[in-house]
PDB file of C-alpha atoms in Angstrom:
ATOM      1  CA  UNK A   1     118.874 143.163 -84.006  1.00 90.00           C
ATOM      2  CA  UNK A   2     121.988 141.961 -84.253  1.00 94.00           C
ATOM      3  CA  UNK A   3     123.753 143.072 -87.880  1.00 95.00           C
ATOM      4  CA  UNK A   4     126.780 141.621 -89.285  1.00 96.00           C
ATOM      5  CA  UNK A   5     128.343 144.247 -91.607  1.00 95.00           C
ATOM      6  CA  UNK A   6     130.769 143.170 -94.523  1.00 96.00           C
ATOM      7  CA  UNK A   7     133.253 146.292 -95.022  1.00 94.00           C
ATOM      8  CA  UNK A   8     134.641 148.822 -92.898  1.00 94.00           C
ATOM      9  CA  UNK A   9     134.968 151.766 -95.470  1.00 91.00           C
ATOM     10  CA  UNK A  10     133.151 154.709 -95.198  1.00 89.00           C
ATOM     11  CA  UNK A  11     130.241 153.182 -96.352  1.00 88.00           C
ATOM     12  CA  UNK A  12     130.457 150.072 -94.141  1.00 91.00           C
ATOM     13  CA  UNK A  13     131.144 152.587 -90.849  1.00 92.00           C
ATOM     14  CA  UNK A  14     128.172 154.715 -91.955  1.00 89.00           C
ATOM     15  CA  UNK A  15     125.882 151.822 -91.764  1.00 90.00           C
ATOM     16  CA  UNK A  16     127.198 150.464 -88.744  1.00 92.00           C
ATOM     17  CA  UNK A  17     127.006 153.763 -86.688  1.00 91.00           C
ATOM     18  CA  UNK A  18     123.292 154.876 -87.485  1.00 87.00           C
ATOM     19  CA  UNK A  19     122.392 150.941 -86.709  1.00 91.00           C
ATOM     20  CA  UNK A  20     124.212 151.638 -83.404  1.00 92.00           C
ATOM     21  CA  UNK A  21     122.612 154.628 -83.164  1.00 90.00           C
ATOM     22  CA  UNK A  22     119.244 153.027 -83.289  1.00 85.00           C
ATOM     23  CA  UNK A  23     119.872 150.252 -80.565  1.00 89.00           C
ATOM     24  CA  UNK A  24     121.171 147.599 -82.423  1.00 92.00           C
ATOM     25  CA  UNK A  25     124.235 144.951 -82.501  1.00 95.00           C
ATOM     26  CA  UNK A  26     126.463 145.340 -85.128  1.00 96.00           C
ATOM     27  CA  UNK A  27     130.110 143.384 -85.902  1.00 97.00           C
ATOM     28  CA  UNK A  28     132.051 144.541 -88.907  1.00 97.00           C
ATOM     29  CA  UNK A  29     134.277 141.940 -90.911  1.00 97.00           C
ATOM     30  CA  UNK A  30     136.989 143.565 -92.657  1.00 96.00           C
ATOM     31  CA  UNK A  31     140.043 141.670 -94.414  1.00 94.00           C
ATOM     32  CA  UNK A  32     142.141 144.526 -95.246  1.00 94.00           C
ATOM     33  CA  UNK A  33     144.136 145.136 -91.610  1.00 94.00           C
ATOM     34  CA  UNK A  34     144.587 148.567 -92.458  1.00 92.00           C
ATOM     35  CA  UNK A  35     141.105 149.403 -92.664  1.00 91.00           C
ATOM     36  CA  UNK A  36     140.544 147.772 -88.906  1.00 91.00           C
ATOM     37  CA  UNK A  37     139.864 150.457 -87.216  1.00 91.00           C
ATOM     38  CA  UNK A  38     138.250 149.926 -83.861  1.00 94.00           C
ATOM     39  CA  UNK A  39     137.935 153.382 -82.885  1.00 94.00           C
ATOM     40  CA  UNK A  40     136.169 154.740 -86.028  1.00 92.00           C
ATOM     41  CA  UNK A  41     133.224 152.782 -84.209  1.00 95.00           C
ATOM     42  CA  UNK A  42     133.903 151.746 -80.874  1.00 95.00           C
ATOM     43  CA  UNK A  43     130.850 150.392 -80.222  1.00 96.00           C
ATOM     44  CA  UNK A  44     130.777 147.813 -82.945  1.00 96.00           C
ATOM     45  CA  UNK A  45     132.197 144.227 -82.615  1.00 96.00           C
ATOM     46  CA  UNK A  46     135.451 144.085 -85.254  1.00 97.00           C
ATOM     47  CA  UNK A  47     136.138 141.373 -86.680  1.00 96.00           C
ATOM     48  CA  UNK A  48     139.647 140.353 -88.931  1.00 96.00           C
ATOM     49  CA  UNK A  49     138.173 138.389 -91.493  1.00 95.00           C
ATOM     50  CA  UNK A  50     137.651 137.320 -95.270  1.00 96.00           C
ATOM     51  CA  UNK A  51     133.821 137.618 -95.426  1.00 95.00           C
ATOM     52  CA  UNK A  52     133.713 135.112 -98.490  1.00 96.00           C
ATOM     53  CA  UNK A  53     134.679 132.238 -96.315  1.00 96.00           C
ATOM     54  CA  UNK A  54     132.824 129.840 -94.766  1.00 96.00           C
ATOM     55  CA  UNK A  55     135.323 128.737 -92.042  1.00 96.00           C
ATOM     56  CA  UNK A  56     135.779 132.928 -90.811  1.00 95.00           C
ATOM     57  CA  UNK A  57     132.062 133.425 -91.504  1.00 97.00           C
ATOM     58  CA  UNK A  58     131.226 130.185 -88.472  1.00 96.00           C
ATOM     59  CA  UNK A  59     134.018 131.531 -86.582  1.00 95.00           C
ATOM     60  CA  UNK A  60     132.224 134.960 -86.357  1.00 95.00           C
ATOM     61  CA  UNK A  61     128.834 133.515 -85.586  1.00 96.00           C
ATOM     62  CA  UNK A  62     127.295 134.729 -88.595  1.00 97.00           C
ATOM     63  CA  UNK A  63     124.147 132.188 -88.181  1.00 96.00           C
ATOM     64  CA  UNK A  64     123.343 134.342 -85.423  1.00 96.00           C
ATOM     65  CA  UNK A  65     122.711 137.153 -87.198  1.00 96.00           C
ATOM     66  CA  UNK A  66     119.219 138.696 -88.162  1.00 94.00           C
ATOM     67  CA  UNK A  67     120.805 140.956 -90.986  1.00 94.00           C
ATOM     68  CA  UNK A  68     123.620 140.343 -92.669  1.00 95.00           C
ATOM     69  CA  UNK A  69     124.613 143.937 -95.189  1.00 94.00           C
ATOM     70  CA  UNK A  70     127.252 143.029 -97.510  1.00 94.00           C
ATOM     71  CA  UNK A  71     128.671 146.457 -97.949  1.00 93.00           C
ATOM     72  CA  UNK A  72     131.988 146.043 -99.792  1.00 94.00           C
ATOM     73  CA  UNK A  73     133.476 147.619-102.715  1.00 93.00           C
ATOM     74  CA  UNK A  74     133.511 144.169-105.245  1.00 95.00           C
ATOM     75  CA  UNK A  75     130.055 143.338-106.443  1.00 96.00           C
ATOM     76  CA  UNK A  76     131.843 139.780-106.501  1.00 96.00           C
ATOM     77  CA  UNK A  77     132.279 139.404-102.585  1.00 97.00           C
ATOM     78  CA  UNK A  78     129.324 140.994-102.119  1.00 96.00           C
ATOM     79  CA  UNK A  79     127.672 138.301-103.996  1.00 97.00           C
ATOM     80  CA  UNK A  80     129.308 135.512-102.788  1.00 97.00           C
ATOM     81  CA  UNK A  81     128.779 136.548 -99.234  1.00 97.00           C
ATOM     82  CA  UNK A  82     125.222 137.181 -99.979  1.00 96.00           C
ATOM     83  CA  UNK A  83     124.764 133.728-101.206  1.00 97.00           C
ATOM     84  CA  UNK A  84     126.469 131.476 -98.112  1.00 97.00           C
ATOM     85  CA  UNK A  85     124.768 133.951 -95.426  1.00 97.00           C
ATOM     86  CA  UNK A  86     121.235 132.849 -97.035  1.00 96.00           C
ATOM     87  CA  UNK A  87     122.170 129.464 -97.980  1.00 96.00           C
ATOM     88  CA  UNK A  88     124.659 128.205 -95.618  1.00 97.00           C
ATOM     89  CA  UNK A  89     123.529 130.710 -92.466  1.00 97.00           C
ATOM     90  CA  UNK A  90     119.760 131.144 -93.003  1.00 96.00           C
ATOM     91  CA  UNK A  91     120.367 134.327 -92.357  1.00 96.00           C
ATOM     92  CA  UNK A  92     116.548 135.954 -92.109  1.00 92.00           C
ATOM     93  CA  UNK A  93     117.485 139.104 -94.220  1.00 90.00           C
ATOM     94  CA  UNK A  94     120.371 140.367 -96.677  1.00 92.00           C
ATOM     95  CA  UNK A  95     120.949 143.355 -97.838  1.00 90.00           C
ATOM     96  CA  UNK A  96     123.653 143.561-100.320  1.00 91.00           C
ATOM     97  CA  UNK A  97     125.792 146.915-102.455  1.00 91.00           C
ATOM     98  CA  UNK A  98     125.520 146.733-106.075  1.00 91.00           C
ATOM     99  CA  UNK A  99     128.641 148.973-107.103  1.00 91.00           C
ATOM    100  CA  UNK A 100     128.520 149.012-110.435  1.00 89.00           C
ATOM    101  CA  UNK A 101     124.865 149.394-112.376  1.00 84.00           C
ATOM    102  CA  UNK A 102     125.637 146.748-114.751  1.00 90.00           C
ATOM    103  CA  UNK A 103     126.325 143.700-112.306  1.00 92.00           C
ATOM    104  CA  UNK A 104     122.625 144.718-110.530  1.00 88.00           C
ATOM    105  CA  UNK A 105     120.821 142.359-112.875  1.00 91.00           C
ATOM    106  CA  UNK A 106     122.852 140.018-110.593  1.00 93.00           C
ATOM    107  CA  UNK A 107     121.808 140.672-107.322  1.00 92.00           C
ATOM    108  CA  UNK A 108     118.521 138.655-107.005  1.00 90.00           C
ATOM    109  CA  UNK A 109     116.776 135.528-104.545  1.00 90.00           C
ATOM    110  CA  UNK A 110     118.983 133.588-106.144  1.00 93.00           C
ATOM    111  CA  UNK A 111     122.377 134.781-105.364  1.00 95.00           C
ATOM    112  CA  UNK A 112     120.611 135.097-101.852  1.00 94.00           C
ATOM    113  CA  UNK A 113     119.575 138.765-101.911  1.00 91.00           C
ATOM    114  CA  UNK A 114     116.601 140.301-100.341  1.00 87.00           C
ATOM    115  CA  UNK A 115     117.480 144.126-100.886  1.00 83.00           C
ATOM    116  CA  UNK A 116     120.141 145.430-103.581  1.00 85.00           C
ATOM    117  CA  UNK A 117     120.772 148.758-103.002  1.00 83.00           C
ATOM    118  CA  UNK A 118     122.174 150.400-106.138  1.00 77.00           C
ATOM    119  CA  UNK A 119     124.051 154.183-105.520  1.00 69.00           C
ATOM    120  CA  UNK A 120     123.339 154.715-109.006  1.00 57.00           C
ATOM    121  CA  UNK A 121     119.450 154.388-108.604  1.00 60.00           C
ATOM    122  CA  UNK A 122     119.477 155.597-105.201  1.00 61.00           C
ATOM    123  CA  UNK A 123     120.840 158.465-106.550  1.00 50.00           C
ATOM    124  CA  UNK A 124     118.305 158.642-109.706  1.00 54.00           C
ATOM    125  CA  UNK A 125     115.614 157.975-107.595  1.00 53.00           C
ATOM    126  CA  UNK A 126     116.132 161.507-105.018  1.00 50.00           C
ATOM    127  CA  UNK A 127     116.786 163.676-108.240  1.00 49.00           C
ATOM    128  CA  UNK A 128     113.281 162.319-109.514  1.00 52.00           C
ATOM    129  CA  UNK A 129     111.935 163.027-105.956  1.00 50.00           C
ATOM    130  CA  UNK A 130     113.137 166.104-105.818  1.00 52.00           C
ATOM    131  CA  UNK A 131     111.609 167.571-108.951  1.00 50.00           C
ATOM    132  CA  UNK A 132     108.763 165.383-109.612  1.00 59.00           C
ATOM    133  CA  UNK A 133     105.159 166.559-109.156  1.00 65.00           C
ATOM    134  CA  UNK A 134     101.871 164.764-110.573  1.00 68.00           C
ATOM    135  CA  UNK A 135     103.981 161.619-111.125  1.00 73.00           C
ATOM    136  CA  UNK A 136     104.972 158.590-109.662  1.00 74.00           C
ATOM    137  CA  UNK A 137     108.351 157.831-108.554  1.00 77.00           C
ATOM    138  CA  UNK A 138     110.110 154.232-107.894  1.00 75.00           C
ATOM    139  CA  UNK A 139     112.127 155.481-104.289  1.00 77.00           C
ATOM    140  CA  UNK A 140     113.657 151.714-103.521  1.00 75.00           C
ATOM    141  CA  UNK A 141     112.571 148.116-104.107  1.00 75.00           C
ATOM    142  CA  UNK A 142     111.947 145.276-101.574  1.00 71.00           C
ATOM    143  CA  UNK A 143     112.564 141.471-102.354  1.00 57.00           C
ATOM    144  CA  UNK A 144     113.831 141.259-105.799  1.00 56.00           C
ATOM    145  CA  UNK A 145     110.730 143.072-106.922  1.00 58.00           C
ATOM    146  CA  UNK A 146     107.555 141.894-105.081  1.00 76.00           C
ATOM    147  CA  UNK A 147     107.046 145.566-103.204  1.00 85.00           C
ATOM    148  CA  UNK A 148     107.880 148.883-104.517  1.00 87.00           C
ATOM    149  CA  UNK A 149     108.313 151.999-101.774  1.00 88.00           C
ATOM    150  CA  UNK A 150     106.632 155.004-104.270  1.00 89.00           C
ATOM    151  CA  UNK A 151     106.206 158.577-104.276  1.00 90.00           C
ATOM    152  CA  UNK A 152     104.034 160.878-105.446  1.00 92.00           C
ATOM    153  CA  UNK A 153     103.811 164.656-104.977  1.00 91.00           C
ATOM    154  CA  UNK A 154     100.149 166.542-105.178  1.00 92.00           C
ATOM    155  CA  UNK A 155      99.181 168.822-108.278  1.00 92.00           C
ATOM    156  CA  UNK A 156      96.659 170.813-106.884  1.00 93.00           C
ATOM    157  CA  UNK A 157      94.849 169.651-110.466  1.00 91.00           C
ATOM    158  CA  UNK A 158      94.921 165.933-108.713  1.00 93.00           C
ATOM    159  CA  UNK A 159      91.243 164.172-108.209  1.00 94.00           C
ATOM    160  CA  UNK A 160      91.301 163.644-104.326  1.00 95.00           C
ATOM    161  CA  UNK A 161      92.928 166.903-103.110  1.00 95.00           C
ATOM    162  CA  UNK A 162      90.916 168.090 -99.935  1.00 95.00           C
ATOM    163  CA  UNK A 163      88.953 165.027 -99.703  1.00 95.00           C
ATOM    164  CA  UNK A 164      89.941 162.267 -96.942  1.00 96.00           C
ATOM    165  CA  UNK A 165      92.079 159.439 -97.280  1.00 95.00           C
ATOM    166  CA  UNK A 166      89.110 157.102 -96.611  1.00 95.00           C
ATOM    167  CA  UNK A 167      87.515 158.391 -99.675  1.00 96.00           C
ATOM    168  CA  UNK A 168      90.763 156.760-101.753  1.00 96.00           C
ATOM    169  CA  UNK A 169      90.212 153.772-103.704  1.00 96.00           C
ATOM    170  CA  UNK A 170      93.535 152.271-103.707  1.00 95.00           C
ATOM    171  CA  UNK A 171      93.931 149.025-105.350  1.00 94.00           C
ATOM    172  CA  UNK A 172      94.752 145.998-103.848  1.00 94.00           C
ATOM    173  CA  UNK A 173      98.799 145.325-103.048  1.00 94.00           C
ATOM    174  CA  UNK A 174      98.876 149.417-102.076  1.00 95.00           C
ATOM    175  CA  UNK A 175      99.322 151.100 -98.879  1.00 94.00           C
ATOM    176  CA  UNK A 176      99.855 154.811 -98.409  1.00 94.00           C
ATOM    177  CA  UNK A 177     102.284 154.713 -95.290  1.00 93.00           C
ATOM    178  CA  UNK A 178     103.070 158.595 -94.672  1.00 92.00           C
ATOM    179  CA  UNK A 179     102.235 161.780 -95.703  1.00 93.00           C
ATOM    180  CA  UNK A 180     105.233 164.200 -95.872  1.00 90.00           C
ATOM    181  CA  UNK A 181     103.457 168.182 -95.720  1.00 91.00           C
ATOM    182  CA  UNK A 182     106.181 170.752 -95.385  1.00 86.00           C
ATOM    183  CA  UNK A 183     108.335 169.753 -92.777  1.00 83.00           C
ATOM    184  CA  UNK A 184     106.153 166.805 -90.760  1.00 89.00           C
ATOM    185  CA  UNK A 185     105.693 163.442 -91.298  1.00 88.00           C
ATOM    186  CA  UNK A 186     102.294 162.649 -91.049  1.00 91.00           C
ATOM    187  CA  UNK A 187     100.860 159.162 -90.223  1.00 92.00           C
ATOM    188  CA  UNK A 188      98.117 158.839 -92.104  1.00 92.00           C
ATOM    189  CA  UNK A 189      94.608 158.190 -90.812  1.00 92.00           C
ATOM    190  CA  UNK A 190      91.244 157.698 -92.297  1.00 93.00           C
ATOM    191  CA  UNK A 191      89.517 161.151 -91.788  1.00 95.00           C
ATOM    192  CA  UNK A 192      93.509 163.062 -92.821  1.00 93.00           C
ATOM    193  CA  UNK A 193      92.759 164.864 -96.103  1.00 95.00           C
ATOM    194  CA  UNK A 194      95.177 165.249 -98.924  1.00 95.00           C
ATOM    195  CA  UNK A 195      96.166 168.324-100.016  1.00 95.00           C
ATOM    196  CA  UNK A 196      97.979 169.933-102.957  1.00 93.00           C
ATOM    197  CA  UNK A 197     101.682 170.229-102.075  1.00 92.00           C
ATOM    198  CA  UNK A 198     101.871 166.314-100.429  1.00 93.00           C
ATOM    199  CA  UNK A 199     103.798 163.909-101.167  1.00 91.00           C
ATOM    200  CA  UNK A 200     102.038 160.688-100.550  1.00 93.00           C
ATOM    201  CA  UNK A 201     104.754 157.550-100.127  1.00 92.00           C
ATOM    202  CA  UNK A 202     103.310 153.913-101.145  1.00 93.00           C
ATOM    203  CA  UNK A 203     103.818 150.491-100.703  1.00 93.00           C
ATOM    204  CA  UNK A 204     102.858 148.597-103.636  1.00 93.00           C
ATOM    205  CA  UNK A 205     103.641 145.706-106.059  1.00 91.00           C
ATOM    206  CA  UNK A 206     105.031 146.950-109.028  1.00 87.00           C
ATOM    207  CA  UNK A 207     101.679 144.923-110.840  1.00 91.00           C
ATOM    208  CA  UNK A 208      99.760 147.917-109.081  1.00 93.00           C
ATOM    209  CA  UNK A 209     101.915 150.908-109.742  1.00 92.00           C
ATOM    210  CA  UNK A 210     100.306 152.163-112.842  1.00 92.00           C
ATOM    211  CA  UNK A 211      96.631 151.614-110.939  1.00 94.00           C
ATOM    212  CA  UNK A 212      98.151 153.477-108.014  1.00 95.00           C
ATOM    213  CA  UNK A 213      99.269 156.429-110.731  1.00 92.00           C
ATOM    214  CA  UNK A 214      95.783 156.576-112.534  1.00 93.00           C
ATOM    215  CA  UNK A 215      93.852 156.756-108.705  1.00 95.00           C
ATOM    216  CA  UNK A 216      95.939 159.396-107.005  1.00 95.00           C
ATOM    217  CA  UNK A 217      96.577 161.277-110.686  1.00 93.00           C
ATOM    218  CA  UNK A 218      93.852 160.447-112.876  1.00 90.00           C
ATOM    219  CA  UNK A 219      92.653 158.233-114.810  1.00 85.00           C
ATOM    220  CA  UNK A 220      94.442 159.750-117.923  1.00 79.00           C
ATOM    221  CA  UNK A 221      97.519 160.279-115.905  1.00 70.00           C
ATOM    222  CA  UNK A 222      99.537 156.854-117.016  1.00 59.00           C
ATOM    223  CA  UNK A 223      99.371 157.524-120.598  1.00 60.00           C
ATOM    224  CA  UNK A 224      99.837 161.249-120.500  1.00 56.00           C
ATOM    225  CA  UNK A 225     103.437 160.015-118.516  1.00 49.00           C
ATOM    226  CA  UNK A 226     103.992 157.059-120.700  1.00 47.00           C
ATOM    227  CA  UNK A 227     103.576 159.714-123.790  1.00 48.00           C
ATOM    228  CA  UNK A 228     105.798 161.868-122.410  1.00 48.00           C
ATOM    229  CA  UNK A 229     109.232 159.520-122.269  1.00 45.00           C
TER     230      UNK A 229
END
């Protein structure tokens, strides 16, 4: 892919290095000279610019971009930005930083944003994962809503343990797309069982999650959690 990155701070250069990492093409438009600096991340394309205009934005061939990941500090330029690269660019995917929690409301399909990535939830979310079992926890959200990436950790009290994933009645709008057991990643297959100790990542609309919940936990398990906040 080729991935046009708005903001060369340290969160900007993180994203651009593990893309790099992974194969891709990445520029990085910065405005600030002082914070162009090439050999942070040589390998990137750098580009002296003010991401928020269009002029700059043609000039650095942003239409030929497959991902465009407005990264900056300012929720504002990240929005803007967010909005010509969808609008202007029809640029197939944008991910955009929400820096502070009460501007994400903000960050939706119509400001031109496919994925807002909030620290603050981000965060939330991995201290949930961490010491969550027999519930269901929200890791990250896909297009403004319509698909949920889930996770649930195994009681060994939960209705499925030992038997096989085929045996799972998962609603509709759910996938289970890895098993993590210790220290593997498992891809699941039909004949895998579960066991106690898993923790079983979804894909699912949010319409499903509760369904998802009651399945993997029981059917009592939704109200026993909704009782419990």
């Amino acid at each position: 892919m080729r991935v046009a990155i708005a903001g060369a701070g340290n969160v900007g250069r993180s994203i651009a290095q593990e893309l790099i990492d992974n194969g891709h093409q990445v520029m990085l438009i910065e405005r600030q000279p002082k914070m162009l600096r090439p050999d942070r991340v040589p390998d990137a394309e750098w580009v002296l610019a003010d991401a928020c205009e269009l002029t700059s934005l043609e000039e650095a061939d942003v239409a030929g971009c497959d991902v465009v990941v407005a990264a900056t500090g300012d929720d504002k330029t990240n929005l803007v930005l967010s909005l010509l690269a969808k609008t202007e660019f029809a640029v197939p995917r944008v991910v955009a930083r929400v820096n502070r929690a009460e501007n994400e409301w903000l960050f939706t399909e119509q400001w031109g944003v496919d994925v807002a990535v909030s620290k603050p939830r981000v965060m939330a979310a991995l201290v949930e994962e961490a010491v969550t079992v027999g519930d269901l926890v929200r890791l990250m959200t896909f297009r403004q809503g319509e698909a949920n990436l889930v996770e649930i950790t195994l009681p060994p009290t939960a209705p499925y343990v030992g038997q096989p994933i085929h045996a799972v009645p998962l609603p509709r709008d759910s996938a289970l797309v890895a098993i993590l057991r210790g220290k593997r990643v498992l891809v699941p297959s039909p004949d895998d069982p579960i066991e106690a100790g898993d923790e079983l990542i979804f894909v699912c609309t949010a319409e499903v999650e509760d369904d998802v919940r009651a399945v993997i936990l029981g059917a009592d398990s939704v109200e026993r959690t909704r009782g419990s906040r």
